[in-house]
mmCIF file of C-alpha atoms in Angstrom:
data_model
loop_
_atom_site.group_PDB
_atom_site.id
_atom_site.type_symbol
_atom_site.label_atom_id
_atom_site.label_comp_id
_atom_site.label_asym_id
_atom_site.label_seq_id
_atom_site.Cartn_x
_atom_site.Cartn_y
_atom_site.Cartn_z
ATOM 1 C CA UNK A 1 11.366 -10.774 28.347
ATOM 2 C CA UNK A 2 11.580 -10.321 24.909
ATOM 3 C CA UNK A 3 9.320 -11.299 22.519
ATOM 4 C CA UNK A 4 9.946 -13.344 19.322
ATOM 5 C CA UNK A 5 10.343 -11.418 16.362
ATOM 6 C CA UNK A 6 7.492 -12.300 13.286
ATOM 7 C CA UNK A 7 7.513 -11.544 10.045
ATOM 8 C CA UNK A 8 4.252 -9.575 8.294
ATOM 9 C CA UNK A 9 3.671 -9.371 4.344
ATOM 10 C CA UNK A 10 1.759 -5.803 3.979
ATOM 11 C CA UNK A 11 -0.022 -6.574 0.225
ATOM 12 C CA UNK A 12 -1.663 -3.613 -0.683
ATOM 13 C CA UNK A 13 -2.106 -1.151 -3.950
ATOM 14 C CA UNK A 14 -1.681 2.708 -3.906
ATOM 15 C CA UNK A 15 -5.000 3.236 -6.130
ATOM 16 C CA UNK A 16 -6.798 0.140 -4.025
ATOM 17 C CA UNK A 17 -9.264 2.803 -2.049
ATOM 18 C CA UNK A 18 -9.295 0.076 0.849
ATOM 19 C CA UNK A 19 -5.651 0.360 1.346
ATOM 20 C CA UNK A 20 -5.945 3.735 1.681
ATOM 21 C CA UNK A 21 -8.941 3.307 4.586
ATOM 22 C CA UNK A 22 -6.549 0.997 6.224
ATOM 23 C CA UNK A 23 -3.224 2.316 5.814
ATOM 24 C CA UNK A 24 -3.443 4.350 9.398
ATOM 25 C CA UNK A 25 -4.301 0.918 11.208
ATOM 26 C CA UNK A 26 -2.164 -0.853 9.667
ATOM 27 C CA UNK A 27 0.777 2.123 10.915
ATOM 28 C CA UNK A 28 -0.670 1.520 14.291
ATOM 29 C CA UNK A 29 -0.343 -2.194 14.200
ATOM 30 C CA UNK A 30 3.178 -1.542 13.054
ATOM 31 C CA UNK A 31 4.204 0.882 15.787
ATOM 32 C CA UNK A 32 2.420 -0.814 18.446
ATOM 33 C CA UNK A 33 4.475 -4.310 17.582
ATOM 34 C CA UNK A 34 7.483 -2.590 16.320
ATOM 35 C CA UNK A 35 9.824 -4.358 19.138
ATOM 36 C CA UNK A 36 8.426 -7.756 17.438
ATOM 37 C CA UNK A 37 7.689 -7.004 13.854
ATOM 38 C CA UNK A 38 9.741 -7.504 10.468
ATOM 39 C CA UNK A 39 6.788 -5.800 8.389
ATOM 40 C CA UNK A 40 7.347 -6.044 4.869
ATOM 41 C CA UNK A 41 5.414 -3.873 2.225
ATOM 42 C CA UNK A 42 4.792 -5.485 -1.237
ATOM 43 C CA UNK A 43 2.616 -3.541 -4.005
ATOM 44 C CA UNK A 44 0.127 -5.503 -5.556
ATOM 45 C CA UNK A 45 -0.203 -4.768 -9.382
ATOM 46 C CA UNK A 46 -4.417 -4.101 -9.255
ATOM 47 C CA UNK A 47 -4.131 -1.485 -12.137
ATOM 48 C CA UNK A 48 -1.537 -3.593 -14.405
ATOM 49 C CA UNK A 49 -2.288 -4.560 -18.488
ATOM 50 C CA UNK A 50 -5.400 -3.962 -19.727
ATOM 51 C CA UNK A 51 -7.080 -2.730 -16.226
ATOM 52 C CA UNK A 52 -4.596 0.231 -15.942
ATOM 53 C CA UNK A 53 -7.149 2.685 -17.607
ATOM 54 C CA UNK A 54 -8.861 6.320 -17.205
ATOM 55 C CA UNK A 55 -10.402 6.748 -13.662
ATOM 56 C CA UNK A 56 -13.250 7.612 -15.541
ATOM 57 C CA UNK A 57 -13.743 3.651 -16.818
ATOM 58 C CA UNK A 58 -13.987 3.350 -12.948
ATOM 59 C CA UNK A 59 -16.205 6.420 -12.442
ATOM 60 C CA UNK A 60 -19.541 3.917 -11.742
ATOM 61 C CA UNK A 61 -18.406 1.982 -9.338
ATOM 62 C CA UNK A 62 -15.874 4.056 -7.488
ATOM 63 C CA UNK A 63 -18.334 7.118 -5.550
ATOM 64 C CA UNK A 64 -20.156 4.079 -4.065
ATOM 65 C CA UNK A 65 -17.111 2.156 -2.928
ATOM 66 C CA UNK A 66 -15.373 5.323 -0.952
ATOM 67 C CA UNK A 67 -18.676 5.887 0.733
ATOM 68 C CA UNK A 68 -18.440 2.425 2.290
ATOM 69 C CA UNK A 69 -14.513 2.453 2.971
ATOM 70 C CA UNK A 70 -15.307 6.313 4.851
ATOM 71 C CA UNK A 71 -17.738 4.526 6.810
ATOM 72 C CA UNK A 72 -16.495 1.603 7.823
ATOM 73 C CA UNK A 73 -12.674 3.228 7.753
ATOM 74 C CA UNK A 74 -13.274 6.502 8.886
ATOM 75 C CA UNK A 75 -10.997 7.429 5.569
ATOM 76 C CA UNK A 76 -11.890 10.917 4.586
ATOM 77 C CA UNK A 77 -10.936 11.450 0.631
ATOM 78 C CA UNK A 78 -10.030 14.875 -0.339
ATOM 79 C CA UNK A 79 -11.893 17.234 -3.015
ATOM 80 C CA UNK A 80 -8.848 17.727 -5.282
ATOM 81 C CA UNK A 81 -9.375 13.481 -5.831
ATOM 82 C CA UNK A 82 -12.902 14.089 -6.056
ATOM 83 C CA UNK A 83 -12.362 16.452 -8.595
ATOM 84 C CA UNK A 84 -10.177 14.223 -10.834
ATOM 85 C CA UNK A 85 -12.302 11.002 -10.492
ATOM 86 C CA UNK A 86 -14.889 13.339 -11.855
ATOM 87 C CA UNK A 87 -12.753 14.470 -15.017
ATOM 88 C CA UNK A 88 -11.499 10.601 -15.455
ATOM 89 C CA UNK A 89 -8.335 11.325 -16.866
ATOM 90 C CA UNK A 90 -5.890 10.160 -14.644
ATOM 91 C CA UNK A 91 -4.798 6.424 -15.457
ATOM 92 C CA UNK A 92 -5.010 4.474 -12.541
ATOM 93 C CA UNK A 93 -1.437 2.574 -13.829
ATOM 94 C CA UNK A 94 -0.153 0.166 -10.656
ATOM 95 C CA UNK A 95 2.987 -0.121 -12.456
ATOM 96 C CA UNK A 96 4.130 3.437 -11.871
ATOM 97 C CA UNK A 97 3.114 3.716 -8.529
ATOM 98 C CA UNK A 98 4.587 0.507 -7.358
ATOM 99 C CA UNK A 99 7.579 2.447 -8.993
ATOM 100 C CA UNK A 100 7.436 5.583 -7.210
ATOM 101 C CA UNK A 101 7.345 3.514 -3.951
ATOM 102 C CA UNK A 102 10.412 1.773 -4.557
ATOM 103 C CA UNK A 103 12.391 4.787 -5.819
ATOM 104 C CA UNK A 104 11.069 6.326 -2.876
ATOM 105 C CA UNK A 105 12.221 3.140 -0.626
ATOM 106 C CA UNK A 106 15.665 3.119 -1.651
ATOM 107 C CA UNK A 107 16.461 6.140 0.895
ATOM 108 C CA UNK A 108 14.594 5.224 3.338
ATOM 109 C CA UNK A 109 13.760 1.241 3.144
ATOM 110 C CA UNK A 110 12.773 1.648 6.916
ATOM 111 C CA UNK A 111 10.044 3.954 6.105
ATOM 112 C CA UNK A 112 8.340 1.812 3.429
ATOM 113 C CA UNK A 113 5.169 1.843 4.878
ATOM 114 C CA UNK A 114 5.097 5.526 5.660
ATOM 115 C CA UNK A 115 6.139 5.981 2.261
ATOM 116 C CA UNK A 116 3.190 3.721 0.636
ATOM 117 C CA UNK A 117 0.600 6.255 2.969
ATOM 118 C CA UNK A 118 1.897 9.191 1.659
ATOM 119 C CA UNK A 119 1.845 8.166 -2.223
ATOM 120 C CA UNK A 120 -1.875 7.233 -1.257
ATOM 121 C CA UNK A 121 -2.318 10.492 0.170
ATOM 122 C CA UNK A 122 -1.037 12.472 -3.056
ATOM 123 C CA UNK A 123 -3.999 10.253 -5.019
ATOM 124 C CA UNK A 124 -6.639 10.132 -2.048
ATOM 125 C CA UNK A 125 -6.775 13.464 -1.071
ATOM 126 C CA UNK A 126 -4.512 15.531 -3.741
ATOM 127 C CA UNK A 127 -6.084 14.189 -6.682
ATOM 128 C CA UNK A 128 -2.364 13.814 -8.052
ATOM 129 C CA UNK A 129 -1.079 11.061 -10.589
ATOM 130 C CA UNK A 130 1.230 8.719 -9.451
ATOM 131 C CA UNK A 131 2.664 8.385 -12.722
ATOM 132 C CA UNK A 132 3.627 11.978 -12.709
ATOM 133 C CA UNK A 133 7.393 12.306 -11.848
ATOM 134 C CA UNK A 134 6.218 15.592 -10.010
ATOM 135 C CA UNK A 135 4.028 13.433 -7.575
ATOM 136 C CA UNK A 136 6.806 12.035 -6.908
ATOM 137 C CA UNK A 137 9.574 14.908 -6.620
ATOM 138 C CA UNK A 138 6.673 16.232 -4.257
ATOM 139 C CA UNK A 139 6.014 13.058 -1.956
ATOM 140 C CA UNK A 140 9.820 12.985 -1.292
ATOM 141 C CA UNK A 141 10.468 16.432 -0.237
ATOM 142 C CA UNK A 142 7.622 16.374 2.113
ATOM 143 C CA UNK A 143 8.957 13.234 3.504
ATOM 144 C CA UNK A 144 12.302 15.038 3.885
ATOM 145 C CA UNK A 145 14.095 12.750 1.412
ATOM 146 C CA UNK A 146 16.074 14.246 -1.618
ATOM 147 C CA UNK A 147 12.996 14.756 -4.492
ATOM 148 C CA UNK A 148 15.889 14.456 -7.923
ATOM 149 C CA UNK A 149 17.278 11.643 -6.637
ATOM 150 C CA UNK A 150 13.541 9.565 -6.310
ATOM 151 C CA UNK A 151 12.980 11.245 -9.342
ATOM 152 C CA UNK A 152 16.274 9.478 -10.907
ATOM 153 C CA UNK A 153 15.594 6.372 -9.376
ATOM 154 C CA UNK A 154 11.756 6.486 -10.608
ATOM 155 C CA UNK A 155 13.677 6.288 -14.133
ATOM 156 C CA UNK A 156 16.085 3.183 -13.766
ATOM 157 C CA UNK A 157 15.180 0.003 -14.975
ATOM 158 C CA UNK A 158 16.134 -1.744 -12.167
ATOM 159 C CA UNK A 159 13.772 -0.008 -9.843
ATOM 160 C CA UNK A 160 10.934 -0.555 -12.098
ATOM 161 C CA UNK A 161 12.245 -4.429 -12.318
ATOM 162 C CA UNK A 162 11.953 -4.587 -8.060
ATOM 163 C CA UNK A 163 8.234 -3.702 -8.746
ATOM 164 C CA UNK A 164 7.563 -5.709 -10.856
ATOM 165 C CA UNK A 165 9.128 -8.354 -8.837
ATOM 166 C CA UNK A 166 6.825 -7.614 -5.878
ATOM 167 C CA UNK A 167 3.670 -7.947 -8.024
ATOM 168 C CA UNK A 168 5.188 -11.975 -8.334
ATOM 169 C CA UNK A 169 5.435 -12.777 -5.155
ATOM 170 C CA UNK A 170 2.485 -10.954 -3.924
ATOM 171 C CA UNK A 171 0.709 -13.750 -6.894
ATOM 172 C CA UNK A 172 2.969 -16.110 -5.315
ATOM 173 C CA UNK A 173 1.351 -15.833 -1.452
ATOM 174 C CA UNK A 174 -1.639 -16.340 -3.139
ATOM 175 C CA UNK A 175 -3.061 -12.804 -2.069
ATOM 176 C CA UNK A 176 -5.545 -12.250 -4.446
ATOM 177 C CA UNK A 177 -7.604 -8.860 -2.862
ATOM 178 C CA UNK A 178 -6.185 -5.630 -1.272
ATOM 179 C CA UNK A 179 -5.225 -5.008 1.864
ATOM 180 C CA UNK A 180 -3.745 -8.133 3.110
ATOM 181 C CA UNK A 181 -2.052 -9.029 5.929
ATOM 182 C CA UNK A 182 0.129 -11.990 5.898
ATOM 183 C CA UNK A 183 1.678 -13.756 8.837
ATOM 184 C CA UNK A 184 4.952 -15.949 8.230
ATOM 185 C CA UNK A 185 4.413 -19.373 10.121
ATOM 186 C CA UNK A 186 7.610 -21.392 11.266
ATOM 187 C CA UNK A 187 6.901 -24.167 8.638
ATOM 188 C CA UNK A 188 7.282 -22.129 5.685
ATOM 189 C CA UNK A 189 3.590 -21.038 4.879
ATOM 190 C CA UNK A 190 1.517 -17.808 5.889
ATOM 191 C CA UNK A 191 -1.473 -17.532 7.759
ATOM 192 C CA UNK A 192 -3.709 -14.212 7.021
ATOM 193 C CA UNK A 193 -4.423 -11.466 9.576
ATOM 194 C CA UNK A 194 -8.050 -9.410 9.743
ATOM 195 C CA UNK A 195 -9.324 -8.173 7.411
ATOM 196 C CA UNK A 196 -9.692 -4.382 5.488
ATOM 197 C CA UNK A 197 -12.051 -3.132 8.310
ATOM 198 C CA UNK A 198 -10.027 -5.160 11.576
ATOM 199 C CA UNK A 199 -8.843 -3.288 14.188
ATOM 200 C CA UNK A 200 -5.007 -2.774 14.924
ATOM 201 C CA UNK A 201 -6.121 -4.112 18.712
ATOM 202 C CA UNK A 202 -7.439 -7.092 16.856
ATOM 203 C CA UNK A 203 -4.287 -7.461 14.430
ATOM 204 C CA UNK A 204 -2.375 -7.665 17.393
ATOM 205 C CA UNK A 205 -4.260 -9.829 19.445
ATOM 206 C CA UNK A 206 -4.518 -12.293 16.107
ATOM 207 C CA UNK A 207 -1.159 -11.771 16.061
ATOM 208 C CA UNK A 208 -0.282 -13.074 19.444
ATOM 209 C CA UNK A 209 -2.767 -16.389 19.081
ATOM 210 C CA UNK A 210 -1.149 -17.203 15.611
ATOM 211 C CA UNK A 211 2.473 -15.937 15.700
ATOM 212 C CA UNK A 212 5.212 -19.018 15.827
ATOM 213 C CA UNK A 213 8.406 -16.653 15.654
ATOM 214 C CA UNK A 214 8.655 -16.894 12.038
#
């Protein structure tokens, strides 16, 4: 028998280093529920106005934070990130990111989630900007998808308008840290799902005591 499909709100942020310890659980919630779940990926806007700044303005806090999300994550963050956390350069700008993943979305909407990993993956363990327009030329042609055309869709004001957009309604749901999971409940609200260090066995069975067939 077929189970009632449910809708999930996936808040995260490509420079939120939690995301990035639970982005591989969250993939295996997804795939293990696939035949059941609508999962929807929304960018949260943690690096926006004032806080989108040098790593380096970061550089105190973040060394002891990844040791905690490797250990309780098993996340393993790469040298080349390492290495430009320790130059502080790179500005951590949500913005652009949340723009690169909806250029990137726009081939390949079904893949959003995939999609959000691998810009994580260019910033976790490649040290790479996610402003840079050669990130992104690079994230799409290792995901197979055509690299000048994310590149031209990086560019258009309407893409950057759909981020933007999904900042709002992430403020909307009331998610107010990152990663969060957000179940849609028949009447209209949203009940949340684990936490950054849940299982995807415990997503699922959360899933199955709260799910209404939203």
């Amino acid at each position: 028998m077929a189970r009632p499909r449910q809708t999930v709100t996936y808040a995260f942020d490509a420079y939120c280093g939690w995301c990035y310890g639970y982005g591989p659980t969250v993939r295996e919630f997804a795939a293990v529920n696939a035949d059941r779940l609508d999962l929807r990926v929304l960018s949260g806007g943690l690096f926006t106005g004032a806080r989108a700044q040098p790593v380096g303005a970061y550089a105190s806090y973040i060394p002891q934070s990844d040791a905690r999300i490797a250990e309780l994550t098993g996340a393993v963050f790469g040298t080349a990130y390492s290495r430009a956390v320790a130059e502080g350069t790179t500005v951590l700008d949500s913005a652009d990111a949340a723009t690169a993943l909806v250029a990137l979305a726009r081939q390949a909407p079904e893949r959003t989630l995939e999609l959000a990993g691998a810009l994580q993956g260019a910033w976790y363990r490649d040290g790479r900007s996610l402003s840079d327009p050669a990130t992104l030329k690079a994230v799409a042609a290792e995901a197979g998808l055509d690299a000048d055309e994310a590149a031209a869709a990086y560019a258009r004001p309407d893409v950057r308008q759909e981020a933007l957009a999904g900042f709002r309604e992430v403020r909307r749901l009331g998610v107010d840290s990152f990663p969060t999971l957000l179940l849609h409940t028949a009447d209209g609200g949203v009940r949340r799902l684990g936490g950054p260090a849940t299982s995807a066995q415990a997503l699922t069975r959360a899933l199955d005591e709260h799910g209404t067939g939203a």
